[in-house]
mmCIF file of C-alpha atoms in Angstrom:
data_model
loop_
_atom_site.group_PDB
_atom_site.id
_atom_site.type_symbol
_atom_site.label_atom_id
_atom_site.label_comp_id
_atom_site.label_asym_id
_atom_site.label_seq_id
_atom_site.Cartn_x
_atom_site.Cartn_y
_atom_site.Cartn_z
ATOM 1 C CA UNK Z 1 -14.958 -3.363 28.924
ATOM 2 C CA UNK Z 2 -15.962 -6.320 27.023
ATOM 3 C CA UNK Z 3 -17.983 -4.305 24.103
ATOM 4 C CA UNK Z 4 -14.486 -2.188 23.925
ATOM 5 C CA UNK Z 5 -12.693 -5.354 23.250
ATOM 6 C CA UNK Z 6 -15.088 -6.212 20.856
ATOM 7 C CA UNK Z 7 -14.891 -3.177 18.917
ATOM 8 C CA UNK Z 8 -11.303 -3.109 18.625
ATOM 9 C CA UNK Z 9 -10.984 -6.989 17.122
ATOM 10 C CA UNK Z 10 -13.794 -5.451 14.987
ATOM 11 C CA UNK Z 11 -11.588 -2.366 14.170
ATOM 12 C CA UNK Z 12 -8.770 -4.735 13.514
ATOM 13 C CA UNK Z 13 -10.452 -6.721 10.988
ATOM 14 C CA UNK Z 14 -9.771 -4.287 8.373
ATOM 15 C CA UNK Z 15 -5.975 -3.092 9.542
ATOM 16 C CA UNK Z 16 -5.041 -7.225 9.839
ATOM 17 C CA UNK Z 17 -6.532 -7.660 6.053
ATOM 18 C CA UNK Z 18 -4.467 -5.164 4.896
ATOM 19 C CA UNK Z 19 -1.385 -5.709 6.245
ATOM 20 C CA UNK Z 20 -1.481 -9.780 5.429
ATOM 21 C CA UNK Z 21 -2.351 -8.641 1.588
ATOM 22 C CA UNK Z 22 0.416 -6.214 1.612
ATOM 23 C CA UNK Z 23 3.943 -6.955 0.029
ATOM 24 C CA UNK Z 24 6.110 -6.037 2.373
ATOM 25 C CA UNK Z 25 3.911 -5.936 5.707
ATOM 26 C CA UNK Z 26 2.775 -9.541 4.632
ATOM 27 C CA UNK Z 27 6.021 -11.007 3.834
ATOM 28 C CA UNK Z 28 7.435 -14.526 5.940
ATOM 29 C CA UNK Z 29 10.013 -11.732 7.427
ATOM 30 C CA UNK Z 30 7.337 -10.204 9.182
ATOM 31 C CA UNK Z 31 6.161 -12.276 12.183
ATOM 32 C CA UNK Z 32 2.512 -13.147 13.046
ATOM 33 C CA UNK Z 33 3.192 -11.118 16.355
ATOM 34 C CA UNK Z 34 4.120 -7.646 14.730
ATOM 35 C CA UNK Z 35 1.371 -7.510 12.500
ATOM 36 C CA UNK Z 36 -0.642 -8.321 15.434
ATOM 37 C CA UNK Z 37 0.260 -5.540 17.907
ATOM 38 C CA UNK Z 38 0.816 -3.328 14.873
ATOM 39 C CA UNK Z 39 -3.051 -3.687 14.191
ATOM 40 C CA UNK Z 40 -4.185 -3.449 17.493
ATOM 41 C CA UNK Z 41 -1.987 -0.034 17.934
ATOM 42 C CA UNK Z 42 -3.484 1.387 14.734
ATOM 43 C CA UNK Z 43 -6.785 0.175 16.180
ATOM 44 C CA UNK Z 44 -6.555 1.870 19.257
ATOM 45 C CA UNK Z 45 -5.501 4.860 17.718
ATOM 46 C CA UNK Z 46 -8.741 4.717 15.322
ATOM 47 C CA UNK Z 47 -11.050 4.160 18.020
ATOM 48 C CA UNK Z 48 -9.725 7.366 20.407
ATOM 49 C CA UNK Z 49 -9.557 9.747 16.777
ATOM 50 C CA UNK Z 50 -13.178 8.941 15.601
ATOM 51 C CA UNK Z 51 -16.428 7.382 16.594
ATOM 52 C CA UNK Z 52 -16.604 3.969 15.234
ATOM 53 C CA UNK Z 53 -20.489 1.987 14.869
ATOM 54 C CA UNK Z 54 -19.867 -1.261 15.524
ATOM 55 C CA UNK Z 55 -23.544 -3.623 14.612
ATOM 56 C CA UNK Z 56 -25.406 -4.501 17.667
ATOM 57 C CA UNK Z 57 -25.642 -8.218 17.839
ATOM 58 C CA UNK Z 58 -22.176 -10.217 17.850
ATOM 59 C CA UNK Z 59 -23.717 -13.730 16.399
ATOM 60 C CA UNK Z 60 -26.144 -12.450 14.299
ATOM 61 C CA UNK Z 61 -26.167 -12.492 10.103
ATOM 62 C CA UNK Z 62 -25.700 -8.439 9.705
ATOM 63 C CA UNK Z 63 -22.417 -8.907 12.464
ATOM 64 C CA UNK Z 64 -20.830 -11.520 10.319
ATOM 65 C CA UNK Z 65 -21.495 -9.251 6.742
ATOM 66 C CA UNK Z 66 -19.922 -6.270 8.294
ATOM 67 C CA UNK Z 67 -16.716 -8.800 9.327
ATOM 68 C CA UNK Z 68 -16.724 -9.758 5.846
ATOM 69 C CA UNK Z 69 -17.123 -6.170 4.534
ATOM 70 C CA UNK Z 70 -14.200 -4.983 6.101
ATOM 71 C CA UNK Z 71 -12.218 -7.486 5.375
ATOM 72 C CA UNK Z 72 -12.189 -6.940 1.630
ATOM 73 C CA UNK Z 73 -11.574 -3.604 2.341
ATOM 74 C CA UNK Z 74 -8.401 -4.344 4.004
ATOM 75 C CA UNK Z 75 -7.930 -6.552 1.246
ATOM 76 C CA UNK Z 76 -8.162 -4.302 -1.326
ATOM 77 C CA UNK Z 77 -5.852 -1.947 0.250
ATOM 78 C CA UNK Z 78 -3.178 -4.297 0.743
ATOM 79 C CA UNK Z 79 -3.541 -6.483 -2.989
ATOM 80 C CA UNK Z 80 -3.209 -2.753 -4.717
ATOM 81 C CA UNK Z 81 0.087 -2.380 -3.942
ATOM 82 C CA UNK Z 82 0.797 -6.240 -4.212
ATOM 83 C CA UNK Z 83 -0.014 -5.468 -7.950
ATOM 84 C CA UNK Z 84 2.423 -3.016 -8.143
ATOM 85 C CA UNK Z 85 4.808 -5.016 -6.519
ATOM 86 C CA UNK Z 86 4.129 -7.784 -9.082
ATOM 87 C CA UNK Z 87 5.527 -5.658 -12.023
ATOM 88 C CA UNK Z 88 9.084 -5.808 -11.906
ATOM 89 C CA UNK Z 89 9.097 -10.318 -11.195
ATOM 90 C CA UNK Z 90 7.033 -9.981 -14.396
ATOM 91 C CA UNK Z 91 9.514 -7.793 -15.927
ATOM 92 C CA UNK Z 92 12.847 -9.885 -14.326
ATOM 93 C CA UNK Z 93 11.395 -12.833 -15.687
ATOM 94 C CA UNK Z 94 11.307 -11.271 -19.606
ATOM 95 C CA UNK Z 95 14.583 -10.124 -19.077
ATOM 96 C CA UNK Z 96 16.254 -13.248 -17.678
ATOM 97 C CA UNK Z 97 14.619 -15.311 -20.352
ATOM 98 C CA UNK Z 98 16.402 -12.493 -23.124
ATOM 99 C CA UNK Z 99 19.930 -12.783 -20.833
ATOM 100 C CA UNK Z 100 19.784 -16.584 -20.762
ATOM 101 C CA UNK Z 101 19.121 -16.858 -16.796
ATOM 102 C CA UNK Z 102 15.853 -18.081 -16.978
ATOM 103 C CA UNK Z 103 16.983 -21.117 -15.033
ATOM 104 C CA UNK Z 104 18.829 -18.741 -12.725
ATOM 105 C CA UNK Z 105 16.006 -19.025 -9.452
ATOM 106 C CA UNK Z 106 16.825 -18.372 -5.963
ATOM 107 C CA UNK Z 107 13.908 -18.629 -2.541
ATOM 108 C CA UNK Z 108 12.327 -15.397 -2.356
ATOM 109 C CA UNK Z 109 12.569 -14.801 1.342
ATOM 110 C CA UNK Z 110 9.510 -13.010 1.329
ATOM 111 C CA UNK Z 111 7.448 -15.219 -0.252
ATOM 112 C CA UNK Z 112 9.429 -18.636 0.330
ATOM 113 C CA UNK Z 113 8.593 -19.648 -3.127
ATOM 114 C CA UNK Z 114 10.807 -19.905 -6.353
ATOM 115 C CA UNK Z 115 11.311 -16.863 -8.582
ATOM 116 C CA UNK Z 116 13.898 -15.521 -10.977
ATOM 117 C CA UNK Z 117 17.362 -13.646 -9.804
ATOM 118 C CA UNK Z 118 16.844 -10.567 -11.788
ATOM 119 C CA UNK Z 119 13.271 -10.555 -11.005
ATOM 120 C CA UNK Z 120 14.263 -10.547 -7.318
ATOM 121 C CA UNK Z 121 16.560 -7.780 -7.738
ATOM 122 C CA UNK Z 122 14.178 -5.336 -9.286
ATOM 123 C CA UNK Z 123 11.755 -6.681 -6.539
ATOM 124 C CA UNK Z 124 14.158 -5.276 -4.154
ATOM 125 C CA UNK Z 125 15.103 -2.300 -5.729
ATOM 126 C CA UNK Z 126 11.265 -1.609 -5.935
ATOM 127 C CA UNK Z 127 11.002 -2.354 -1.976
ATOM 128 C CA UNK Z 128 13.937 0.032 -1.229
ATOM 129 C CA UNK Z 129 12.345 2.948 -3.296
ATOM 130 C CA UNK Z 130 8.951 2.627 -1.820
ATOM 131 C CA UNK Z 131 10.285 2.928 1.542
ATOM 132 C CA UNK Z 132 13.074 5.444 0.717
ATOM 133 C CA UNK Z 133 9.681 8.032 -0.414
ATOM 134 C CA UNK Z 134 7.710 7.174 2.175
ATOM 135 C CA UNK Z 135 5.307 4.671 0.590
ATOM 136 C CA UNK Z 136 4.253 2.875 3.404
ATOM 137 C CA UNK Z 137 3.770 5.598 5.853
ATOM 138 C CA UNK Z 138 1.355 6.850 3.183
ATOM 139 C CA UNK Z 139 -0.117 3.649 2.943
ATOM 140 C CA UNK Z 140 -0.480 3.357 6.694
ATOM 141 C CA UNK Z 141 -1.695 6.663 6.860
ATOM 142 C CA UNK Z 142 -4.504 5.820 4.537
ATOM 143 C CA UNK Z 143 -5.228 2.883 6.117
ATOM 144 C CA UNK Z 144 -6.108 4.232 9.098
ATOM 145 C CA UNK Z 145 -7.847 7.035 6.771
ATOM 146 C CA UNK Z 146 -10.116 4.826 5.569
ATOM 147 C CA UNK Z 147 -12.084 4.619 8.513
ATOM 148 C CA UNK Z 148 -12.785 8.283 8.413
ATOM 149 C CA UNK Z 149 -13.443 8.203 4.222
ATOM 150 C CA UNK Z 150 -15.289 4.972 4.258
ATOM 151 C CA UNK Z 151 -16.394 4.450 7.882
ATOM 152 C CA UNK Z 152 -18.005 0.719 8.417
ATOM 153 C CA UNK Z 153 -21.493 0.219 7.129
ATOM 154 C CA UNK Z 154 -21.150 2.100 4.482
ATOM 155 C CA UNK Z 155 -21.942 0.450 1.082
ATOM 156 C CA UNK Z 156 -19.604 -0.991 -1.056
ATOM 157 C CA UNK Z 157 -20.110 -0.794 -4.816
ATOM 158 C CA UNK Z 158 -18.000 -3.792 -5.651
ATOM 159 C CA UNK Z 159 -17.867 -3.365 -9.371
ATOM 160 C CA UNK Z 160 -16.840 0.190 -9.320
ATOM 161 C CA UNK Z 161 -13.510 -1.586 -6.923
ATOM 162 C CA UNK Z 162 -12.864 -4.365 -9.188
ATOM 163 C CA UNK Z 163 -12.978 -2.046 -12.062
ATOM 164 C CA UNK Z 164 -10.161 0.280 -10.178
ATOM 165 C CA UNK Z 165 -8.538 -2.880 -9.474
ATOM 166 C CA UNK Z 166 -8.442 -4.208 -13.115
ATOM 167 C CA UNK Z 167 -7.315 -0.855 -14.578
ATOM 168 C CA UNK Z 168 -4.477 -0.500 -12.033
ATOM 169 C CA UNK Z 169 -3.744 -4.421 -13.001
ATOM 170 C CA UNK Z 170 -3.418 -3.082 -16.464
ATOM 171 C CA UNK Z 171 -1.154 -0.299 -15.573
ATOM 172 C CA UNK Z 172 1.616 -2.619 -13.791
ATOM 173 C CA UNK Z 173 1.526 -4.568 -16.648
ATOM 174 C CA UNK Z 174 2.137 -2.105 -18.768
ATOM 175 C CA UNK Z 175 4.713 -0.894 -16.561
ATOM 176 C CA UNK Z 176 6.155 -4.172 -16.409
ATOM 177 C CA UNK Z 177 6.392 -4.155 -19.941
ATOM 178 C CA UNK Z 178 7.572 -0.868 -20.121
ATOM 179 C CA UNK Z 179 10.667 -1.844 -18.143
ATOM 180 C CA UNK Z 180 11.437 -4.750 -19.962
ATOM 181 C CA UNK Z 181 11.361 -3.929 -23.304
ATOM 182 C CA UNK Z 182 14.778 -1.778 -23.848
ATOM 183 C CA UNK Z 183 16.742 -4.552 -22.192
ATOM 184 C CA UNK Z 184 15.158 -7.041 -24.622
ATOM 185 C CA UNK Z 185 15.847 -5.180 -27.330
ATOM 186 C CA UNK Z 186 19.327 -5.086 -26.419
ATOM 187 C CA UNK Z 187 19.397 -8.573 -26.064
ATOM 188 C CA UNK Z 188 17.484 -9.138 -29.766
ATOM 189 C CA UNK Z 189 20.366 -7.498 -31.220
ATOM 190 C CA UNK Z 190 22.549 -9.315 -29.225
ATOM 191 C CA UNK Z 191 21.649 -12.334 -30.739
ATOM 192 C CA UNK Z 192 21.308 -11.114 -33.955
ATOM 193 C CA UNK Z 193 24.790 -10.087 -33.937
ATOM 194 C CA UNK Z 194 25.341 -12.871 -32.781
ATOM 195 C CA UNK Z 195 23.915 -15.043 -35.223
ATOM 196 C CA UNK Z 196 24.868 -13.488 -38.425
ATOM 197 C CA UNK Z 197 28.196 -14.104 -36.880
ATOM 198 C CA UNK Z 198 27.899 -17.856 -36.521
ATOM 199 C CA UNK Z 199 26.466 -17.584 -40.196
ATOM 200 C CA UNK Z 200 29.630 -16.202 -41.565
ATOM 201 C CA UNK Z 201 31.771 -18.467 -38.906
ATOM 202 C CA UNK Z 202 30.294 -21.597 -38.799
ATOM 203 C CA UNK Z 203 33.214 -23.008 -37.277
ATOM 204 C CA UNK Z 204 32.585 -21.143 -34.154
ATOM 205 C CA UNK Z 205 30.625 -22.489 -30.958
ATOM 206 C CA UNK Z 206 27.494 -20.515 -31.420
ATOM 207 C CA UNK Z 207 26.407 -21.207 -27.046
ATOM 208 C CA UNK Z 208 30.039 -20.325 -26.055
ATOM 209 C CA UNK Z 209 29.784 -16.841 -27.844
ATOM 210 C CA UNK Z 210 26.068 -16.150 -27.079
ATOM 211 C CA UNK Z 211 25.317 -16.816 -23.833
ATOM 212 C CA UNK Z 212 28.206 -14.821 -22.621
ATOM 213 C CA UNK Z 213 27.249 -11.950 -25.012
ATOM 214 C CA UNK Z 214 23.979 -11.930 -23.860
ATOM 215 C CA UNK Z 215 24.439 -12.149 -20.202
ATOM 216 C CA UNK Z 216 26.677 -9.401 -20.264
ATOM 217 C CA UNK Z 217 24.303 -7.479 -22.693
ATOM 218 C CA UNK Z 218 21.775 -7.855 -20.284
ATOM 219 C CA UNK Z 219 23.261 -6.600 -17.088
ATOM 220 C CA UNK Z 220 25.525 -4.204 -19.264
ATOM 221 C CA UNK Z 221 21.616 -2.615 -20.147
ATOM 222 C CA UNK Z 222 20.467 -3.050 -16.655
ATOM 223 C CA UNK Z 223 23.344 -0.712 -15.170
ATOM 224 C CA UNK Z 224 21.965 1.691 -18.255
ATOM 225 C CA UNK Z 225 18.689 1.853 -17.797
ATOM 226 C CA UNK Z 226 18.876 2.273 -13.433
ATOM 227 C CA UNK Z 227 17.727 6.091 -14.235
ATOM 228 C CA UNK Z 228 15.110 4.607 -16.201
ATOM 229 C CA UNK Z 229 13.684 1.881 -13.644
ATOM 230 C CA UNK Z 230 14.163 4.124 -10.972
ATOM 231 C CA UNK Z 231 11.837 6.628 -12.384
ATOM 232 C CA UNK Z 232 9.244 3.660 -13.892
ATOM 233 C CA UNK Z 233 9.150 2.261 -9.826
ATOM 234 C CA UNK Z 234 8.449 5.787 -8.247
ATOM 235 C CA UNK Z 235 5.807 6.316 -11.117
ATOM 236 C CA UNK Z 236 4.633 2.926 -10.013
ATOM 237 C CA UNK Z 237 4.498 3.463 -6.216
ATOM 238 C CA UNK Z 238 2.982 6.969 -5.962
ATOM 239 C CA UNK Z 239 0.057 5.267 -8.492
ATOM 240 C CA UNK Z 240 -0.394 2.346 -6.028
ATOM 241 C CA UNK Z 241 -1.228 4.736 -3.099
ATOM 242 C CA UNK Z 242 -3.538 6.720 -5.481
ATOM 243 C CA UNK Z 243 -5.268 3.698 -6.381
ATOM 244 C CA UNK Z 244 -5.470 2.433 -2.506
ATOM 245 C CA UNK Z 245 -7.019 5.864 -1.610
ATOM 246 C CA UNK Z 246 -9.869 5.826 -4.742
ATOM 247 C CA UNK Z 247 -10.201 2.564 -3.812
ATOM 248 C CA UNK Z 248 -11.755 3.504 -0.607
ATOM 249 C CA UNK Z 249 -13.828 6.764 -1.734
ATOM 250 C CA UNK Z 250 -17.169 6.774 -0.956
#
């Protein structure tokens, strides 16, 4: 009984790592307790669907590697997708600077830190898609996955990972900048408007015509471009899960 307990904390390891890492699994909504009994019921599950080799001694060196192993794993799996979830605060906070809001910050409830309004609600409308396709049953499902494509023990090559990692990084940037860039060309001509007016009005209050203009620009552009970052944040999601699941290939 006691090596069964054992090898379900050691089965855990993994499933806790990734769900911390993860952005919505990891949030401050989330309490300590569900994750908790979430990864011990995925655990269970693992250990009565396939044979899992847990190292023989519990104090010894090769014990505390393998701990260590699969936590990065688990880490991995969850920080993927919290670099696709980093895109569109990235993006908000290019666009709020453009629209004038840049000292427009609210709590992020999932986080508890600072962050910009827009940036929060593309963060959201990122969270709702993922979960409105699916994303994190897939995720879950390749969590558990995992296990069967890269059981524990097996070796990791860590620079073919961080490469993935990087290149993915890369992508949500790009992605990132992808969504921001219409809107802030809006809002460049905007103010160029803008300013050739002041130019040829000079008795006009150049902040009481441009901020307006440019907030309303801005979120004007945002109701545009919804098809747009709808289709940029399923591109997004479905390449997060891709690069979860190459992530763990042997």
């Amino acid at each position: 009984m006691q090596g069964q307990l054992w090898l379900l904390l050691f089965v855990m390891v993994r499933i806790g790592a990734a769900l911390i890492a993860a952005p919505i699994f990891g949030t401050r909504a989330v309490p300590v307790q569900v994750r908790i009994v979430l990864a011990a019921g995925l655990g269970i599950f693992i250990l009565n669907w396939m044979p899992v080799q847990m190292p023989g001694e519990m104090l010894a060196l090769p014990t505390f590697v393998a701990l260590l192993s699969e936590a990065v794993i688990g880490f991995t799996l969850g920080f993927v997708l919290q670099l696709a979830f980093s895109a569109p605060l990235i993006a908000g906070e290019q666009i709020a600077g453009g629209m004038g809001m840049a000292m427009a910050t609210a709590v992020d409830p999932s986080s508890g830190a600072q962050s910009g309004a827009i940036g929060q609600m593309l963060g959201i409308m990122l969270t709702l898609i993922f979960l409105a396709i699916g994303g994190h049953l897939l995720w879950l499902r390749l969590v558990v996955e995992s296990y069967l494509l890269f059981p524990p023990g097996a070796e990791w090559d860590v620079g073919v990972r961080g490469w993935l990692i990087a290149s993915f990084a890369s992508q949500a940037l790009a992605t990132a900048v992808a969504i921001a860039l219409p809107i802030t060309m809006v809002l460049l001509l905007v103010q160029l408007v803008t300013g050739v007016i002041s130019r040829s009005a000079p008795s006009l209050n150049l902040f009481a015509l441009g901020l307006p203009a440019s907030v309303l620009a801005g979120l004007a552009s945002l109701i545009v471009a919804s098809p747009l970052l709808t289709e940029q944040f399923v591109g997004l999601a479905e390449s997060a899960i891709d690069q979860a699941g190459l992530a763990v290939q042997p």
